[in-house]
mmCIF file with all atom_site columns, C-alpha atoms in Angstrom:
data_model
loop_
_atom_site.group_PDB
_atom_site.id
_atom_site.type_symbol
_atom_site.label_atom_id
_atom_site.label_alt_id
_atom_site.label_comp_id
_atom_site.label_asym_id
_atom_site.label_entity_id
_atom_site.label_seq_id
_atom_site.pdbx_PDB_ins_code
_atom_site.Cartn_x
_atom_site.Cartn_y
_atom_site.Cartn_z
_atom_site.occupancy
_atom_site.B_iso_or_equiv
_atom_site.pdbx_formal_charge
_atom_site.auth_seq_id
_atom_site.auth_comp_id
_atom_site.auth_asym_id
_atom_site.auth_atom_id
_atom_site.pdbx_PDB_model_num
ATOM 1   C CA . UNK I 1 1   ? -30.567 -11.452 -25.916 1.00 0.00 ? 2   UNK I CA 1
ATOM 2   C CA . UNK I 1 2   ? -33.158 -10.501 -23.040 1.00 0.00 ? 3   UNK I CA 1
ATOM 3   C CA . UNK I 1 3   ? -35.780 -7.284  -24.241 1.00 0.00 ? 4   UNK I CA 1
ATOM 4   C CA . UNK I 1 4   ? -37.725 -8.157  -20.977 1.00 0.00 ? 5   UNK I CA 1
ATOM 5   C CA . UNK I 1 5   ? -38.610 -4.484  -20.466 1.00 0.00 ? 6   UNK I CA 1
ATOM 6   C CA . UNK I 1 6   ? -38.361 -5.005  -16.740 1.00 0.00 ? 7   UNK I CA 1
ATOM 7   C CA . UNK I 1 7   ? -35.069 -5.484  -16.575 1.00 0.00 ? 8   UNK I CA 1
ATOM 8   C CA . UNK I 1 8   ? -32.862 -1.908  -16.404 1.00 0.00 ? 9   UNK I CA 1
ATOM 9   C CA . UNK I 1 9   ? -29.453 -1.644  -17.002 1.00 0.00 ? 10  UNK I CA 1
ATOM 10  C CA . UNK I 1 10  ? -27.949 -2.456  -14.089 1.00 0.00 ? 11  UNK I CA 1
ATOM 11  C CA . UNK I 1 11  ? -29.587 -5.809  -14.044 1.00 0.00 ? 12  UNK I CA 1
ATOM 12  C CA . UNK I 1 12  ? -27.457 -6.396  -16.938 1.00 0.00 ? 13  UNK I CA 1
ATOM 13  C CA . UNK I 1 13  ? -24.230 -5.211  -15.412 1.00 0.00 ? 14  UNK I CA 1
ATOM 14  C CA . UNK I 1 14  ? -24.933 -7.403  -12.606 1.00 0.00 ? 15  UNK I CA 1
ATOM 15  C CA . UNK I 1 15  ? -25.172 -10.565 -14.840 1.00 0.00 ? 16  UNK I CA 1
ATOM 16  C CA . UNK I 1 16  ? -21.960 -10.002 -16.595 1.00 0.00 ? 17  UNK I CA 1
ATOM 17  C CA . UNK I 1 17  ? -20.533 -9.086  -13.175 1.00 0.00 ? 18  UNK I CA 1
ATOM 18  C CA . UNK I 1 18  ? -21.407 -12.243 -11.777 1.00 0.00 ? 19  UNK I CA 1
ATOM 19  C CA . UNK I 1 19  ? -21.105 -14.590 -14.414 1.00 0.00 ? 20  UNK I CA 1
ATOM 20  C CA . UNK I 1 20  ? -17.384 -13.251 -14.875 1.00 0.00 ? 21  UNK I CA 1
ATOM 21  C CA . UNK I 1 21  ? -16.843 -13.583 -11.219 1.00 0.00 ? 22  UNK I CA 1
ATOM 22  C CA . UNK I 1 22  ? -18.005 -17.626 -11.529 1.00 0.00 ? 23  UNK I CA 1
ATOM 23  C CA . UNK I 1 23  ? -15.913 -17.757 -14.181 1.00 0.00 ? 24  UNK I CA 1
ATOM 24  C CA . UNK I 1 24  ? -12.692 -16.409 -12.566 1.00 0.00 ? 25  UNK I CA 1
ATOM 25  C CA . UNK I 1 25  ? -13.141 -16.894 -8.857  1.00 0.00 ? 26  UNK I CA 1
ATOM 26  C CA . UNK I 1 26  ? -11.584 -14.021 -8.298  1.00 0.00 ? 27  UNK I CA 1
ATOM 27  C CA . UNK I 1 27  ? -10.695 -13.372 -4.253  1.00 0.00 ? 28  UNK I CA 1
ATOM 28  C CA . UNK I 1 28  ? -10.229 -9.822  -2.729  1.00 0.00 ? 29  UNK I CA 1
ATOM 29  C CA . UNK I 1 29  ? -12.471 -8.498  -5.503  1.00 0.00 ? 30  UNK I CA 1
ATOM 30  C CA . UNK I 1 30  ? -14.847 -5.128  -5.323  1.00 0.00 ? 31  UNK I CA 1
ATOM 31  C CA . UNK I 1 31  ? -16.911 -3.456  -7.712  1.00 0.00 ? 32  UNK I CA 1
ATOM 32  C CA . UNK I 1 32  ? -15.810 0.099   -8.204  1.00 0.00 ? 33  UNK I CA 1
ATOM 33  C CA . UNK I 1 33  ? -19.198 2.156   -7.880  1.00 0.00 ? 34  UNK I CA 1
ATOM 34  C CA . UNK I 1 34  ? -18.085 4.565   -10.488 1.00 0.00 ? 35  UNK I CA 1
ATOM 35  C CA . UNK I 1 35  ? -18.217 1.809   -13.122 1.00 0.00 ? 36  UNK I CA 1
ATOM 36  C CA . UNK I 1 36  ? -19.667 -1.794  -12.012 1.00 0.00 ? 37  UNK I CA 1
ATOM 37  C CA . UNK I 1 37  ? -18.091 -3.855  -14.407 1.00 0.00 ? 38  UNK I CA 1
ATOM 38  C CA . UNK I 1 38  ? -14.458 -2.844  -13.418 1.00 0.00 ? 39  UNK I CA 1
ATOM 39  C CA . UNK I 1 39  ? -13.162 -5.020  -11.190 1.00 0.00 ? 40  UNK I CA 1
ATOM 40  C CA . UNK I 1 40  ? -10.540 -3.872  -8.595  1.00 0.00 ? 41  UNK I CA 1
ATOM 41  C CA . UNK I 1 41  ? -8.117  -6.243  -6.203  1.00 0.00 ? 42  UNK I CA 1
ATOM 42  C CA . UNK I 1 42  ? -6.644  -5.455  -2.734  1.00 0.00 ? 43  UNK I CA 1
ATOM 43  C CA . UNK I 1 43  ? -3.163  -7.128  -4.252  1.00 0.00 ? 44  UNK I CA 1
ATOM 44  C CA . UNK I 1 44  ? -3.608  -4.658  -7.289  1.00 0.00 ? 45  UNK I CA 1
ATOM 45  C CA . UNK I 1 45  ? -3.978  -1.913  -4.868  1.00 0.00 ? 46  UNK I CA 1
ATOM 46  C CA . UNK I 1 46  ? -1.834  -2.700  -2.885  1.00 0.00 ? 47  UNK I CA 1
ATOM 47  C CA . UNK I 1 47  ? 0.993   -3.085  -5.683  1.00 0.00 ? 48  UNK I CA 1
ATOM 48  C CA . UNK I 1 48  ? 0.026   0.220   -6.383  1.00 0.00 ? 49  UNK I CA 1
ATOM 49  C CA . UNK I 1 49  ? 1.274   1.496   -3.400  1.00 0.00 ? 50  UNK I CA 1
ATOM 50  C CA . UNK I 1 50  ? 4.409   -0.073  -3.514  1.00 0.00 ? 51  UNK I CA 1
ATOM 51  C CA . UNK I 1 51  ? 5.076   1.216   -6.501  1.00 0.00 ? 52  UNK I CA 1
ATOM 52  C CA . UNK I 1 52  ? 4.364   4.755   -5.846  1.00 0.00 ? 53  UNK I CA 1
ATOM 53  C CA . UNK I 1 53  ? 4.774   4.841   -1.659  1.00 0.00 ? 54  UNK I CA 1
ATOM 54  C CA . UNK I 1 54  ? 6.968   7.759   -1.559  1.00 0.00 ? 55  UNK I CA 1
ATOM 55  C CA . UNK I 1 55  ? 3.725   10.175  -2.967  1.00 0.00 ? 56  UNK I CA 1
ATOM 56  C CA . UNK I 1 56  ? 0.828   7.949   -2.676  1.00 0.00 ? 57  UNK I CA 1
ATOM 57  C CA . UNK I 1 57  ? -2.222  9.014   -0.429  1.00 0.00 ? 58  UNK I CA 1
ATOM 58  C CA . UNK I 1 58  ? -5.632  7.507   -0.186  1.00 0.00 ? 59  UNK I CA 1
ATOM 59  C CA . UNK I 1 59  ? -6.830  10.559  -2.597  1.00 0.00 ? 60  UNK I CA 1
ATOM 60  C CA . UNK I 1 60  ? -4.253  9.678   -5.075  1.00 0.00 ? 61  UNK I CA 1
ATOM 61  C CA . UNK I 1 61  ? -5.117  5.748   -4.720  1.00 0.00 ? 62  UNK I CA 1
ATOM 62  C CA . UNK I 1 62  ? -8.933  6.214   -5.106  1.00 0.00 ? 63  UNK I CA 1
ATOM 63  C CA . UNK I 1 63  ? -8.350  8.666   -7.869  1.00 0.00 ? 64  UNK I CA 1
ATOM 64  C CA . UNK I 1 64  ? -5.889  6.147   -10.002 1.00 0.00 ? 65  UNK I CA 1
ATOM 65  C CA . UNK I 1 65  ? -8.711  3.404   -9.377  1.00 0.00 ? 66  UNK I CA 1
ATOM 66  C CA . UNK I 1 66  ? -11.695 5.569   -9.750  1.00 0.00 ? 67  UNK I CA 1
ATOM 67  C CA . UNK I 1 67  ? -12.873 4.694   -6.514  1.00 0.00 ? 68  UNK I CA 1
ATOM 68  C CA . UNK I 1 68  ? -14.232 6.396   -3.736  1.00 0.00 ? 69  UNK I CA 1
ATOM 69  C CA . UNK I 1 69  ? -12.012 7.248   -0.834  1.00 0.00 ? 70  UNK I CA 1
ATOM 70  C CA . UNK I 1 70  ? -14.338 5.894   1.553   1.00 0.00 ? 71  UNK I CA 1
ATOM 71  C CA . UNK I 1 71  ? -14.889 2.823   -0.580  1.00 0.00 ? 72  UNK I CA 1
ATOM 72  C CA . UNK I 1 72  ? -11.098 2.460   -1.044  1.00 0.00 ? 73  UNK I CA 1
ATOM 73  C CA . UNK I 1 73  ? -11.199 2.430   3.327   1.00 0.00 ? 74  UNK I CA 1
ATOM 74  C CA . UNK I 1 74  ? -13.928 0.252   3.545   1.00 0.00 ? 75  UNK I CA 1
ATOM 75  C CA . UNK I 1 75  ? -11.793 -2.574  1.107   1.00 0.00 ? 76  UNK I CA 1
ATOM 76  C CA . UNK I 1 76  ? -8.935  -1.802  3.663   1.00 0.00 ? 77  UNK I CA 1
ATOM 77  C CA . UNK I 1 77  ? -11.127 -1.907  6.534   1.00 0.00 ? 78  UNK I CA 1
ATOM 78  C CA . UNK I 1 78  ? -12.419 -5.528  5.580   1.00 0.00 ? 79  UNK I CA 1
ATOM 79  C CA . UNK I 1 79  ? -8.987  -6.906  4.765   1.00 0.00 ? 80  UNK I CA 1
ATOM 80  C CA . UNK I 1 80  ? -8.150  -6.300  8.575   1.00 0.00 ? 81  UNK I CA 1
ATOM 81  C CA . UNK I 1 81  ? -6.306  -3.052  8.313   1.00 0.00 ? 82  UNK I CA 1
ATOM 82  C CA . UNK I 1 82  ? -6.206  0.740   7.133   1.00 0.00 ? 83  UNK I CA 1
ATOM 83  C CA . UNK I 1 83  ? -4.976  2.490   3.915   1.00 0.00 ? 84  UNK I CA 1
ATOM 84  C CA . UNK I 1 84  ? -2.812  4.858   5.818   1.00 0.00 ? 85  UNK I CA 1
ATOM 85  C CA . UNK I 1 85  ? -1.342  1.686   7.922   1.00 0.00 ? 86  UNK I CA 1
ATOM 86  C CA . UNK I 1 86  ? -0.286  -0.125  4.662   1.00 0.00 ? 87  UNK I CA 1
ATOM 87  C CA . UNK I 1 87  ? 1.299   3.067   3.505   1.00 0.00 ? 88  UNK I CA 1
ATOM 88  C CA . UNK I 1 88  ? 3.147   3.555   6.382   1.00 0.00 ? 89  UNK I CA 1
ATOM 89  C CA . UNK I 1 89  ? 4.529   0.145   7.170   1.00 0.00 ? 90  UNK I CA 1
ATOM 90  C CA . UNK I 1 90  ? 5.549   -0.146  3.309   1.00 0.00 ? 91  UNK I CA 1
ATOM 91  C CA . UNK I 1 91  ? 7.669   3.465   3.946   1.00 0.00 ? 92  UNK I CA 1
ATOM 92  C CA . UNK I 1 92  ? 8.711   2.366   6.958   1.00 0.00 ? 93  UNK I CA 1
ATOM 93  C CA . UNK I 1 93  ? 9.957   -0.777  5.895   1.00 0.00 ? 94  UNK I CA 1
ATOM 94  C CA . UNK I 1 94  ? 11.644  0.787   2.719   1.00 0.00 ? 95  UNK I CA 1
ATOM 95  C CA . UNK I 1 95  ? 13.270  3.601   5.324   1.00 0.00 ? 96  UNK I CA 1
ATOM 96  C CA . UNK I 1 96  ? 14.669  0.378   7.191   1.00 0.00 ? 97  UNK I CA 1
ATOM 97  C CA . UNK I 1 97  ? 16.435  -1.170  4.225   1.00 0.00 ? 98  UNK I CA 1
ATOM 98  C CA . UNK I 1 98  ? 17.743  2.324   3.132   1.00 0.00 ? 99  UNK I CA 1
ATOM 99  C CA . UNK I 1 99  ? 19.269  2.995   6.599   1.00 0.00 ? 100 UNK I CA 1
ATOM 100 C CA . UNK I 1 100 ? 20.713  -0.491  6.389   1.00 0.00 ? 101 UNK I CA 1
ATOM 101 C CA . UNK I 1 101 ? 21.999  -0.247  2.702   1.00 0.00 ? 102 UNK I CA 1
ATOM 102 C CA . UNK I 1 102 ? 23.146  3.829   1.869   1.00 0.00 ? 103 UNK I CA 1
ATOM 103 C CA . UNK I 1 103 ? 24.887  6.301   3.623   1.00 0.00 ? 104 UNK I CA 1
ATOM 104 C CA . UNK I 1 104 ? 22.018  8.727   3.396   1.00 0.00 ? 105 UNK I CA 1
ATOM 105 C CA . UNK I 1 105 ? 21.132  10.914  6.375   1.00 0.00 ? 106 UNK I CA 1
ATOM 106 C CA . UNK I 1 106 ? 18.117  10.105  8.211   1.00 0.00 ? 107 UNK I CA 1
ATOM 107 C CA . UNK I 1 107 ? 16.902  13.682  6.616   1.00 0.00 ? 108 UNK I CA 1
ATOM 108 C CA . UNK I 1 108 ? 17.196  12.048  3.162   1.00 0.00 ? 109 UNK I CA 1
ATOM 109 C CA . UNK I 1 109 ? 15.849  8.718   3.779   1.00 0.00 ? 110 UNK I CA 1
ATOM 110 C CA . UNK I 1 110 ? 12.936  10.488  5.536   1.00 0.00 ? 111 UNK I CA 1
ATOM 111 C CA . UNK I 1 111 ? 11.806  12.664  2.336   1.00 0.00 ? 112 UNK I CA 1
ATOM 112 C CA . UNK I 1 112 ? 12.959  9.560   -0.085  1.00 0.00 ? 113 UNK I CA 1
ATOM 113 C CA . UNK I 1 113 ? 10.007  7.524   1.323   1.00 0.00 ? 114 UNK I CA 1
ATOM 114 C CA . UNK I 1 114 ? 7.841   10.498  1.629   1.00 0.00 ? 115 UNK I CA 1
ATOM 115 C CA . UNK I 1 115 ? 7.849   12.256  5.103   1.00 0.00 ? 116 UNK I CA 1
ATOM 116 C CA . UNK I 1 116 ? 8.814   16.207  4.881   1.00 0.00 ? 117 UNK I CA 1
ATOM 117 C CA . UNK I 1 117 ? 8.690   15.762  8.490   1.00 0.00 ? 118 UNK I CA 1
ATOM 118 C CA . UNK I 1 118 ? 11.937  14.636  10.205  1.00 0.00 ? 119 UNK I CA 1
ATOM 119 C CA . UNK I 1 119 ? 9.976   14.794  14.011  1.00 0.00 ? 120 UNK I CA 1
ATOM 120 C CA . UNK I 1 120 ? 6.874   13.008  12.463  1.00 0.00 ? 121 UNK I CA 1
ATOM 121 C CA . UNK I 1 121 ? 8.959   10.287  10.426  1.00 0.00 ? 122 UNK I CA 1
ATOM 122 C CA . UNK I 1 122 ? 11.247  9.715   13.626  1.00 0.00 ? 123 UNK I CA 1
ATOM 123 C CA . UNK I 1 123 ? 7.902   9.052   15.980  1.00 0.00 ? 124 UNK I CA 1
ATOM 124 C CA . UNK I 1 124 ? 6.679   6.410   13.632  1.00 0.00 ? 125 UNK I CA 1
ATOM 125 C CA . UNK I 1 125 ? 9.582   4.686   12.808  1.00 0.00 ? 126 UNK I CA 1
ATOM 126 C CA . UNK I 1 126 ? 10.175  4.114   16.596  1.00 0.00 ? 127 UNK I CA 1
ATOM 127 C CA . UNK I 1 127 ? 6.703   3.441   17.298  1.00 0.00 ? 128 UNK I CA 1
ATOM 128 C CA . UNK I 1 128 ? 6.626   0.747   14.549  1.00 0.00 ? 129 UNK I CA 1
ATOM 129 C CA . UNK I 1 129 ? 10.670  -0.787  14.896  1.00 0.00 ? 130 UNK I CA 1
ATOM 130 C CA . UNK I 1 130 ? 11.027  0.376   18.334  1.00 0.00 ? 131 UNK I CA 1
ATOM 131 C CA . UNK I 1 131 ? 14.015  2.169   18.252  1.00 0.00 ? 132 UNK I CA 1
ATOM 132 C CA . UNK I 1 132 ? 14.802  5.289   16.526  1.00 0.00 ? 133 UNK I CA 1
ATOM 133 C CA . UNK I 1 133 ? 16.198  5.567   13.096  1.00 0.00 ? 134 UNK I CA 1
ATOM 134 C CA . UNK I 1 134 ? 19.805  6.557   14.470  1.00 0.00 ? 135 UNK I CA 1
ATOM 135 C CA . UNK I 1 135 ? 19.825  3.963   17.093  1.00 0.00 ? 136 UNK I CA 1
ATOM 136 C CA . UNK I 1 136 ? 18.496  1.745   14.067  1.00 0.00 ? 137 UNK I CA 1
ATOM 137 C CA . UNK I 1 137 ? 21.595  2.150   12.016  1.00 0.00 ? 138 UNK I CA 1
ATOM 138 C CA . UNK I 1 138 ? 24.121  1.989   14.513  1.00 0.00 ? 139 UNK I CA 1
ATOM 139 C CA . UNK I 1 139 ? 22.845  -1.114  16.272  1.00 0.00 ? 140 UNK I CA 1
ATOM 140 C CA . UNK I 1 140 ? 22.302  -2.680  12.486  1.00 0.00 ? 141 UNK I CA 1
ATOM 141 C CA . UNK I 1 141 ? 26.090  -1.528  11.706  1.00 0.00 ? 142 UNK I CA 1
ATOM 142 C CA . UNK I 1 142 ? 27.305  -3.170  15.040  1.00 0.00 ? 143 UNK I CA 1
ATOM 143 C CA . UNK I 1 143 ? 25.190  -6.291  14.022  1.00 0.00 ? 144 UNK I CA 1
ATOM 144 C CA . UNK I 1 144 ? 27.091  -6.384  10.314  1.00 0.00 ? 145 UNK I CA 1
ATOM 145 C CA . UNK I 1 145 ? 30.500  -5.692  11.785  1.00 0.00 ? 146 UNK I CA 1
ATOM 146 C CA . UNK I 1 146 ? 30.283  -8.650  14.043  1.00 0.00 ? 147 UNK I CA 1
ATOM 147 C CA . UNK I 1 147 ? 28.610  -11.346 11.401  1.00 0.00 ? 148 UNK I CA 1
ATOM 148 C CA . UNK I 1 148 ? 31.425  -10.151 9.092   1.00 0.00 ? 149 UNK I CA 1
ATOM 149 C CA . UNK I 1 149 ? 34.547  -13.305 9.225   1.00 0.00 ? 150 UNK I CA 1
ATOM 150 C CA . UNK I 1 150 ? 37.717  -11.562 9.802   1.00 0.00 ? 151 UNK I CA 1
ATOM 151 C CA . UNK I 1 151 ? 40.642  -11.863 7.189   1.00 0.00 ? 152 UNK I CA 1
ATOM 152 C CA . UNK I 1 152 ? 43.716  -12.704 8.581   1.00 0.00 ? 153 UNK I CA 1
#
């Protein structure tokens, strides 16, 4: 055990920190500032919001990790993308499979993957698929129809 009276406590977090780190070679890691010896992932972050996309914001993410918001941006930031981006295309991509699998209105599928905003969720899912979600749908249902063998 080291009394060196030099050292402070943080000296000692950093130790353990890094001699854990050598020991796991962990990738994709950061040190929450809020407590340095809690280690948290991108991919457990990023779980996180796939598990809870339909009311998860980058308030509610730091908040769950114990993060900073602008610490929980910066890990986005350096994995090549944005915390609002990953929500979106995970909503947007669970909006896709619901238009292809239910019956649901548009309405519906919009506030099931967490837009109150039909004109907002609309604008985004063309911007990202490049059709509307309507024109989705229908051109997915055509698609189905005609992979479909025919019974005769």
């Amino acid at each position: 055990r080291d009394r060196s009276p030099s050292r402070g406590l943080g000296d000692v977090y950093k130790r353990q920190l890094f001699t854990l780190m050598e020991r796991q070679s962990l990738s994709h890691i950061c040190v929450s500032p809020s407590n340095p010896l809690r280690l948290v992932r991108y991919d457990q972050i990023y779980s996180y919001i796939c598990d809870n996309y339909p009311m998860t914001s980058a308030r509610t993410i730091a908040e769950y990790f114990h993060i900073s918001q602008s610490y929980l941006c910066k890990l986005f930031h350096e994995n090549g993308t944005t915390v609002t981006t990953v929500i979106q295309e995970i909503r947007l991509q669970q909006a896709r499979s619901l238009l292809e699998q239910s019956d649901l209105s548009v309405q519906n599928i919009a506030e099931l993957v967490g837009y109150h905003d039909l004109t907002y969720f609309i604008k985004l899912f063309k911007r990202y698929f490049s059709v509307t979600p309507y024109q989705y749908r229908k051109k997915y249902q055509s698609t189905k129809k005609l992979s479909q063998p025919t019974v005769t």
